[in-house]
mmCIF file of C-alpha atoms in Angstrom:
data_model
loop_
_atom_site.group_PDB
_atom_site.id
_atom_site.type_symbol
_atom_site.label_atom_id
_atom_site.label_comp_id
_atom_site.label_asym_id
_atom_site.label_seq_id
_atom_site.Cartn_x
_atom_site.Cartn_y
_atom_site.Cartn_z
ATOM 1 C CA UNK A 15 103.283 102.843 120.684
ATOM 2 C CA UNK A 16 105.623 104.766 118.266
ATOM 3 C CA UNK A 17 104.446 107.486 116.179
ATOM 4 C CA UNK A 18 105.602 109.489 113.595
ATOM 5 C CA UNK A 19 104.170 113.246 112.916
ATOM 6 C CA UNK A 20 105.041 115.278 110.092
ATOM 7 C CA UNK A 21 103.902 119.103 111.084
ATOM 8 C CA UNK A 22 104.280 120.943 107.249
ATOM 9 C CA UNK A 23 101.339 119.560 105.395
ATOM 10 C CA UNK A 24 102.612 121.368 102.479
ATOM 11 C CA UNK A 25 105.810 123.160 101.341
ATOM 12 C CA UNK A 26 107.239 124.731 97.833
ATOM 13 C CA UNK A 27 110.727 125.881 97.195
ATOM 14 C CA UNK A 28 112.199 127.291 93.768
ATOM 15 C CA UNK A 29 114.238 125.298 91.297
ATOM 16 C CA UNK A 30 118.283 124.872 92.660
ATOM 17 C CA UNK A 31 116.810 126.348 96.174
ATOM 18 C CA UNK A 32 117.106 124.620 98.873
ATOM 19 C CA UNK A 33 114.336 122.852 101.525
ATOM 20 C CA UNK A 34 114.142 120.953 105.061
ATOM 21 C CA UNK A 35 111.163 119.056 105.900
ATOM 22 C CA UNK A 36 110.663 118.285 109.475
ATOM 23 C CA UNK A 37 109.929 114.939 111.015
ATOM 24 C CA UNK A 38 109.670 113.938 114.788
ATOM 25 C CA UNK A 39 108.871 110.646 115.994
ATOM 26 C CA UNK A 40 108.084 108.935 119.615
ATOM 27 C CA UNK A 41 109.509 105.861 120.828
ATOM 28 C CA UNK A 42 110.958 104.366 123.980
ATOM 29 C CA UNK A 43 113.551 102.324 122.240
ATOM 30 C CA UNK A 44 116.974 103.047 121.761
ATOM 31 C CA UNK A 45 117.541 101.468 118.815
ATOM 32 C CA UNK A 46 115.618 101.864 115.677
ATOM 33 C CA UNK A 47 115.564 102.687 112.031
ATOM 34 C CA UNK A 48 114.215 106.056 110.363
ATOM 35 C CA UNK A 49 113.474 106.012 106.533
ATOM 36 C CA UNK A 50 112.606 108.889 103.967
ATOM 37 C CA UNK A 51 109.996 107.934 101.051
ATOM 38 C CA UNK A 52 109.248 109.860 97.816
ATOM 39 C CA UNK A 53 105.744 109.370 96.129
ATOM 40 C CA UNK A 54 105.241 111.508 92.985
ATOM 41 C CA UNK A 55 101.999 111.295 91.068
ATOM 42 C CA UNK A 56 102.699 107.769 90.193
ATOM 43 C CA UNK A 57 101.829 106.550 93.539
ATOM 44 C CA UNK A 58 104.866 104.334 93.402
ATOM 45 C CA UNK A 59 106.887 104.983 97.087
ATOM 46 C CA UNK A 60 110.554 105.224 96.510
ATOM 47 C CA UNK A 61 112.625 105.048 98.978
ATOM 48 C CA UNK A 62 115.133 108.550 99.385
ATOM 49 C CA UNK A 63 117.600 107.834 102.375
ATOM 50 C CA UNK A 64 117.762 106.090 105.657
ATOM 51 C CA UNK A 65 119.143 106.731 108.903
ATOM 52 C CA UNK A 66 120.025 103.096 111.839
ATOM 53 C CA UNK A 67 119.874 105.497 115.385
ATOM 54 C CA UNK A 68 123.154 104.417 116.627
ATOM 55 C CA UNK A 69 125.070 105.686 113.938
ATOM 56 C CA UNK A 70 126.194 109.248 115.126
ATOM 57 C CA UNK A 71 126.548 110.012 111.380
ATOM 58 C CA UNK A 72 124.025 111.759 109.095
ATOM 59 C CA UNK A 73 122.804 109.726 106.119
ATOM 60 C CA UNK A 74 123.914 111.668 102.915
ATOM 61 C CA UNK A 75 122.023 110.210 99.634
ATOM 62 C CA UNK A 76 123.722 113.088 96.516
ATOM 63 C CA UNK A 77 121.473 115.767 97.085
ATOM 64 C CA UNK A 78 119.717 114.052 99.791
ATOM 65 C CA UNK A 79 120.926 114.185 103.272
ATOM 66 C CA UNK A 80 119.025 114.468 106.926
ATOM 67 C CA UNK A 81 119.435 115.850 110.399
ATOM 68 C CA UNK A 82 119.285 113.626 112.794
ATOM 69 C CA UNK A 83 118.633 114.722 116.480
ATOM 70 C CA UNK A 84 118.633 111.227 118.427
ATOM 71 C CA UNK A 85 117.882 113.413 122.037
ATOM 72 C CA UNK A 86 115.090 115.602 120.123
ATOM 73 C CA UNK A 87 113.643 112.819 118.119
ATOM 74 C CA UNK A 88 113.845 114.412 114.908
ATOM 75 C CA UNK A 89 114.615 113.529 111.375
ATOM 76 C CA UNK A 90 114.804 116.228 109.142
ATOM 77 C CA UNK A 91 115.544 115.815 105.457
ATOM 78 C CA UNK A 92 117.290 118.295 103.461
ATOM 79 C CA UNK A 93 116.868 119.068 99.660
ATOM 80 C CA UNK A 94 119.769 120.692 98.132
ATOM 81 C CA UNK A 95 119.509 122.229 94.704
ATOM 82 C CA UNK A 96 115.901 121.277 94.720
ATOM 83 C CA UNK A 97 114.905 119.888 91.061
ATOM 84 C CA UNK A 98 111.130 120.093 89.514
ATOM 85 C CA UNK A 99 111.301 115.966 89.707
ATOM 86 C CA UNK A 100 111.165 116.542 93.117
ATOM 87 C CA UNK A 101 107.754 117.504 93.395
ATOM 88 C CA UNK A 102 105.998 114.603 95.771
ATOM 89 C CA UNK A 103 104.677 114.073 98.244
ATOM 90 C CA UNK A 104 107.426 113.033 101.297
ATOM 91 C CA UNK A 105 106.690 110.198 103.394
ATOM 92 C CA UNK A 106 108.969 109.873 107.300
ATOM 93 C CA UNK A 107 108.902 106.395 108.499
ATOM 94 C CA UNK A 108 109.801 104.796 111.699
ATOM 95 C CA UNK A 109 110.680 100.508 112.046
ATOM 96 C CA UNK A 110 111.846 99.445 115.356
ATOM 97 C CA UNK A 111 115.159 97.099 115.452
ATOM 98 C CA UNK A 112 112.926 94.602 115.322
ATOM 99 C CA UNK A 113 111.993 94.731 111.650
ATOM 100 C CA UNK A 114 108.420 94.034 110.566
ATOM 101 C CA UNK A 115 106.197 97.144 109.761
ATOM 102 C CA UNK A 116 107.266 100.747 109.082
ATOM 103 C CA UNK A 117 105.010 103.390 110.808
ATOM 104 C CA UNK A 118 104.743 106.481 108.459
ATOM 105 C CA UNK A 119 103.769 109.725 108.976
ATOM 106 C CA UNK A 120 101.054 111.652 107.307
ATOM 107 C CA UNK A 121 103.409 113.102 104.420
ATOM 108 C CA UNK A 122 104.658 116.329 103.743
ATOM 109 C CA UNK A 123 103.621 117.889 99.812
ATOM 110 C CA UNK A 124 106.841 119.265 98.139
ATOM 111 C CA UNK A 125 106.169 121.687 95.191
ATOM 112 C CA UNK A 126 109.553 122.889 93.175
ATOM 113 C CA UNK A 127 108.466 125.888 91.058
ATOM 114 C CA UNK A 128 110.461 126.930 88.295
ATOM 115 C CA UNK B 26 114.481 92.959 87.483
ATOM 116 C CA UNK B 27 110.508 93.258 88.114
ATOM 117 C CA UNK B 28 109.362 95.172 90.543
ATOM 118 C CA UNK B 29 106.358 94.490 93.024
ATOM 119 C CA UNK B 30 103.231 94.263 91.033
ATOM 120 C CA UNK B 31 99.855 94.921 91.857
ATOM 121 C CA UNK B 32 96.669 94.382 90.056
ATOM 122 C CA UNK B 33 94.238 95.485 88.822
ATOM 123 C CA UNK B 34 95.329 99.262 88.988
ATOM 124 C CA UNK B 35 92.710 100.107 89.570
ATOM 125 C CA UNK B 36 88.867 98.747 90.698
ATOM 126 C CA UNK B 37 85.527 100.112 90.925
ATOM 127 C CA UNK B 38 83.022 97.688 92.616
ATOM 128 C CA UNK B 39 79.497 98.288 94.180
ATOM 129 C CA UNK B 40 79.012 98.633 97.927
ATOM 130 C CA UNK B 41 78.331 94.874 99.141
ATOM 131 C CA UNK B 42 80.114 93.004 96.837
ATOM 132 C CA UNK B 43 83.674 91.420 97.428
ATOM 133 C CA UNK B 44 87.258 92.341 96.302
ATOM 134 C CA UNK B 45 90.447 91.051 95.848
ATOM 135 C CA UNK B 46 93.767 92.731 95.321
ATOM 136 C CA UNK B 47 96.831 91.175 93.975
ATOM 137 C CA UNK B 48 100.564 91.476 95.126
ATOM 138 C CA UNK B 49 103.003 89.850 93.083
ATOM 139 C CA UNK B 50 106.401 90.504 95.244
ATOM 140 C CA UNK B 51 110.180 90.950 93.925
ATOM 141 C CA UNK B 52 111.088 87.278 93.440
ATOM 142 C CA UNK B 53 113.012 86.073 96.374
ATOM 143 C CA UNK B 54 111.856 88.975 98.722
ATOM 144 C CA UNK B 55 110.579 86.741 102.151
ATOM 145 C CA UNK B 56 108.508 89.677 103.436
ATOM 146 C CA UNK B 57 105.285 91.251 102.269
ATOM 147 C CA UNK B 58 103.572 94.161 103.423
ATOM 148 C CA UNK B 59 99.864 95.348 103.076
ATOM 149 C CA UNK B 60 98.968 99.515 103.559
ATOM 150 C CA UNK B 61 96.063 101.331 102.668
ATOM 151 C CA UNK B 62 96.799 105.197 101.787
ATOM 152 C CA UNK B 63 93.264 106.878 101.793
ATOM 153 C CA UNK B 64 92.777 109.927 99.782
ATOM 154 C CA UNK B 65 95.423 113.039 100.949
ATOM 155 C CA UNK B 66 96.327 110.568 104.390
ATOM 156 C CA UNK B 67 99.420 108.794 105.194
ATOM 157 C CA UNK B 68 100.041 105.050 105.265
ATOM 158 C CA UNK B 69 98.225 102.796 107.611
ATOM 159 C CA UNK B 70 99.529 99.654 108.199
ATOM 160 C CA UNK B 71 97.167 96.427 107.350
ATOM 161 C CA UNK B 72 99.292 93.421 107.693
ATOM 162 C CA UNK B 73 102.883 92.108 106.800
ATOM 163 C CA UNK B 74 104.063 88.167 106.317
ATOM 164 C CA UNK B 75 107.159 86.439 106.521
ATOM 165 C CA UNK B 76 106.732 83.699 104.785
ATOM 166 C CA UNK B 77 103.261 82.773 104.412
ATOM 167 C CA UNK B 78 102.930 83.339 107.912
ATOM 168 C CA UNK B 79 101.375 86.502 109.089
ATOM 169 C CA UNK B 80 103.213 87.832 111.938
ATOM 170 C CA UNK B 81 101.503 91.135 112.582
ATOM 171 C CA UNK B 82 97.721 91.871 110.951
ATOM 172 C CA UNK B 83 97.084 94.378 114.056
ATOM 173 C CA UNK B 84 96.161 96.516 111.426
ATOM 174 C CA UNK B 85 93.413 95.154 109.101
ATOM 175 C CA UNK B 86 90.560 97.313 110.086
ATOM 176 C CA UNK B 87 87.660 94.761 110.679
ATOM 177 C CA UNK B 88 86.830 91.140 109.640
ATOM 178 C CA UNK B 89 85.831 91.964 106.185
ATOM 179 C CA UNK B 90 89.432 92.208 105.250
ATOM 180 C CA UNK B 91 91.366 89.343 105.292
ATOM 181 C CA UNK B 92 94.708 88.708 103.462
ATOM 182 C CA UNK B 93 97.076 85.468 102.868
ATOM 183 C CA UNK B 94 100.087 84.225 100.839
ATOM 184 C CA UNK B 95 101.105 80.911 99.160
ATOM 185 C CA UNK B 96 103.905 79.757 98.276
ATOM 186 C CA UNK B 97 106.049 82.380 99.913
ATOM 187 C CA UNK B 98 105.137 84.237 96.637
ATOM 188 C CA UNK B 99 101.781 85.833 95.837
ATOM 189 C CA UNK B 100 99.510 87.685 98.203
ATOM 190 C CA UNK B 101 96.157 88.313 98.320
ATOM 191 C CA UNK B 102 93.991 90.790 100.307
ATOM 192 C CA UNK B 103 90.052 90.340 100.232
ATOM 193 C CA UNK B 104 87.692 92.879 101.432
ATOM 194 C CA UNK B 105 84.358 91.332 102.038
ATOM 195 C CA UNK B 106 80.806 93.131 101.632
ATOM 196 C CA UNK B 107 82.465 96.269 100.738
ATOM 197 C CA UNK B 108 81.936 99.964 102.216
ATOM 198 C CA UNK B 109 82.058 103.400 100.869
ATOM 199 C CA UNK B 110 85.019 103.863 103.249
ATOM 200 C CA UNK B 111 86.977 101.029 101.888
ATOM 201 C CA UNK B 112 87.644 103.205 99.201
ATOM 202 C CA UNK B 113 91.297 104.260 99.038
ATOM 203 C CA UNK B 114 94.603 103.173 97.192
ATOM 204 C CA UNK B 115 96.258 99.814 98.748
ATOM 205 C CA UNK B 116 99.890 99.399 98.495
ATOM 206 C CA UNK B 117 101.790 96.390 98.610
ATOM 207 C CA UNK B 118 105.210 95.923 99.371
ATOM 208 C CA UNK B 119 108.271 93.601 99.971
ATOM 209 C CA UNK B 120 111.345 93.189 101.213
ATOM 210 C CA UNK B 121 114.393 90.446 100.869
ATOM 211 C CA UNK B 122 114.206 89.949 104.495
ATOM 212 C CA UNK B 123 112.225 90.783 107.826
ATOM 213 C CA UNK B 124 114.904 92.333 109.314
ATOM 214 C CA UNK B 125 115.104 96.040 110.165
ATOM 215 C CA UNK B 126 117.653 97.343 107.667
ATOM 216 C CA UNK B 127 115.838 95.658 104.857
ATOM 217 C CA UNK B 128 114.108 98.493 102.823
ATOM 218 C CA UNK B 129 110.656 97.748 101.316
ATOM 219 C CA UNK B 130 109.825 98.166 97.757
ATOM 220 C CA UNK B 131 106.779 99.173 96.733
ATOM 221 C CA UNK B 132 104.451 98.436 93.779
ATOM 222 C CA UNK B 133 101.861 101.058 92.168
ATOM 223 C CA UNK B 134 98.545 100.131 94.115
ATOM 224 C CA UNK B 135 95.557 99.346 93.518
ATOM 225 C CA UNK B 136 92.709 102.317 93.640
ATOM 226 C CA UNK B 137 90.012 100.932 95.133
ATOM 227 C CA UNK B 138 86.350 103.251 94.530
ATOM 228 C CA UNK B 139 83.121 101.443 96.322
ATOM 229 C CA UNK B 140 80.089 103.128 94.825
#
């Protein structure tokens, strides 16, 4: 079964710094889909940037973009010029390239401090 | 456009009594998806449709909850004889299609608190 751990319950950063969150997933498939969600207080996910696994490429979403380490299973994302709307909490997901359900991992919770 | 809507926002109920929680989709999204977020916790997967079929409820934690969709449109999830540990936010979402690359949108939730 795939799984998705996020290690950095909780992170801050100061406004126009910069942060990485970490992500690492399991799977035995070589193909596969990794996603980025933002929740703020609203509750309402939104989604940030996503990543397909055979694309050699990092996804780049403006001051968005990830690290993607197909051999190490990680999926960092990286938050340039960090804003104070960017407080949330950070959700990594995992959907095999089969669609159907994304498998999330237990969130990471961003603080930007002016 | 709309969004995904859920309702109510939120829901207080008694332990033992029933529940039901709306899902509205983005019109012409085909897939729905069902997770319950419990307090400080990730998301954990209840069930997702295509269609009004339901093609993976692996994760709908006992047979109190039960969930279905009509008319490749609304959804509803029930929770039966509720539980103290029922209590959490449930999120809907959808997507245009089942396939992979097909992000899901989400709607607000529903806060669910069984006293």
């Amino acid at each position: 079964a795939q799984t998705v751990t996020q290690s950095q319950p909780e992170m801050s950063v100061q406004e126009a710094e910069t942060v990485t969150l970490s992500c690492t997933y399991d799977t035995s498939e070589s193909n596969y889909y990794l996603f980025w969600y933002k929740q703020p207080p609203s509750r309402q996910m939104i989604l940030v940037i996503r990543q397909e696994a055979y694309k050699q490429q990092n996804a780049t979403e403006n001051r968005f973009s990830v690290n993607f380490q197909k051999a190490a299973k990680s999926f960092s994302l990286k938050i340039s010029d960090s804003q104070l709307g960017d407080t949330a909490m950070y959700f990594c997901a995992f959907r095999d390239n089969q669609g159907g359900k994304l498998i999330f991992g237990q969130g990471t919770e961003l603080s930007v401090k002016p | 456009g709309a969004g995904v809507s859920q309702s109510p926002s939120n829901k207080v109920t008694e332990k033992g009594k029933d529940v039901e929680l709306r899902c509205d989709p983005i019109s012409g999204h085909t897939a729905l998806y069902w997770y319950r977020q419990s307090l400080g916790q990730g998301l954990e997967f209840l069930i997702y449709f295509q269609g009004n079929s339901a093609p993976d409820k692996s994760g709908l934690p006992s047979d109190r909850f039960s969930a279905e969709r009509t008319g490749g449109s609304v959804s509803t999830l029930t929770i039966q004889r509720t539980q103290q540990e029922d209590s959490a936010v449930y999120l809907c979402a959808s997507s245009l299609r089942e396939g992979p690359n097909s992000p899901l949108h989400f709607g607000n939730g529903t806060r669910l608190t069984v006293t």
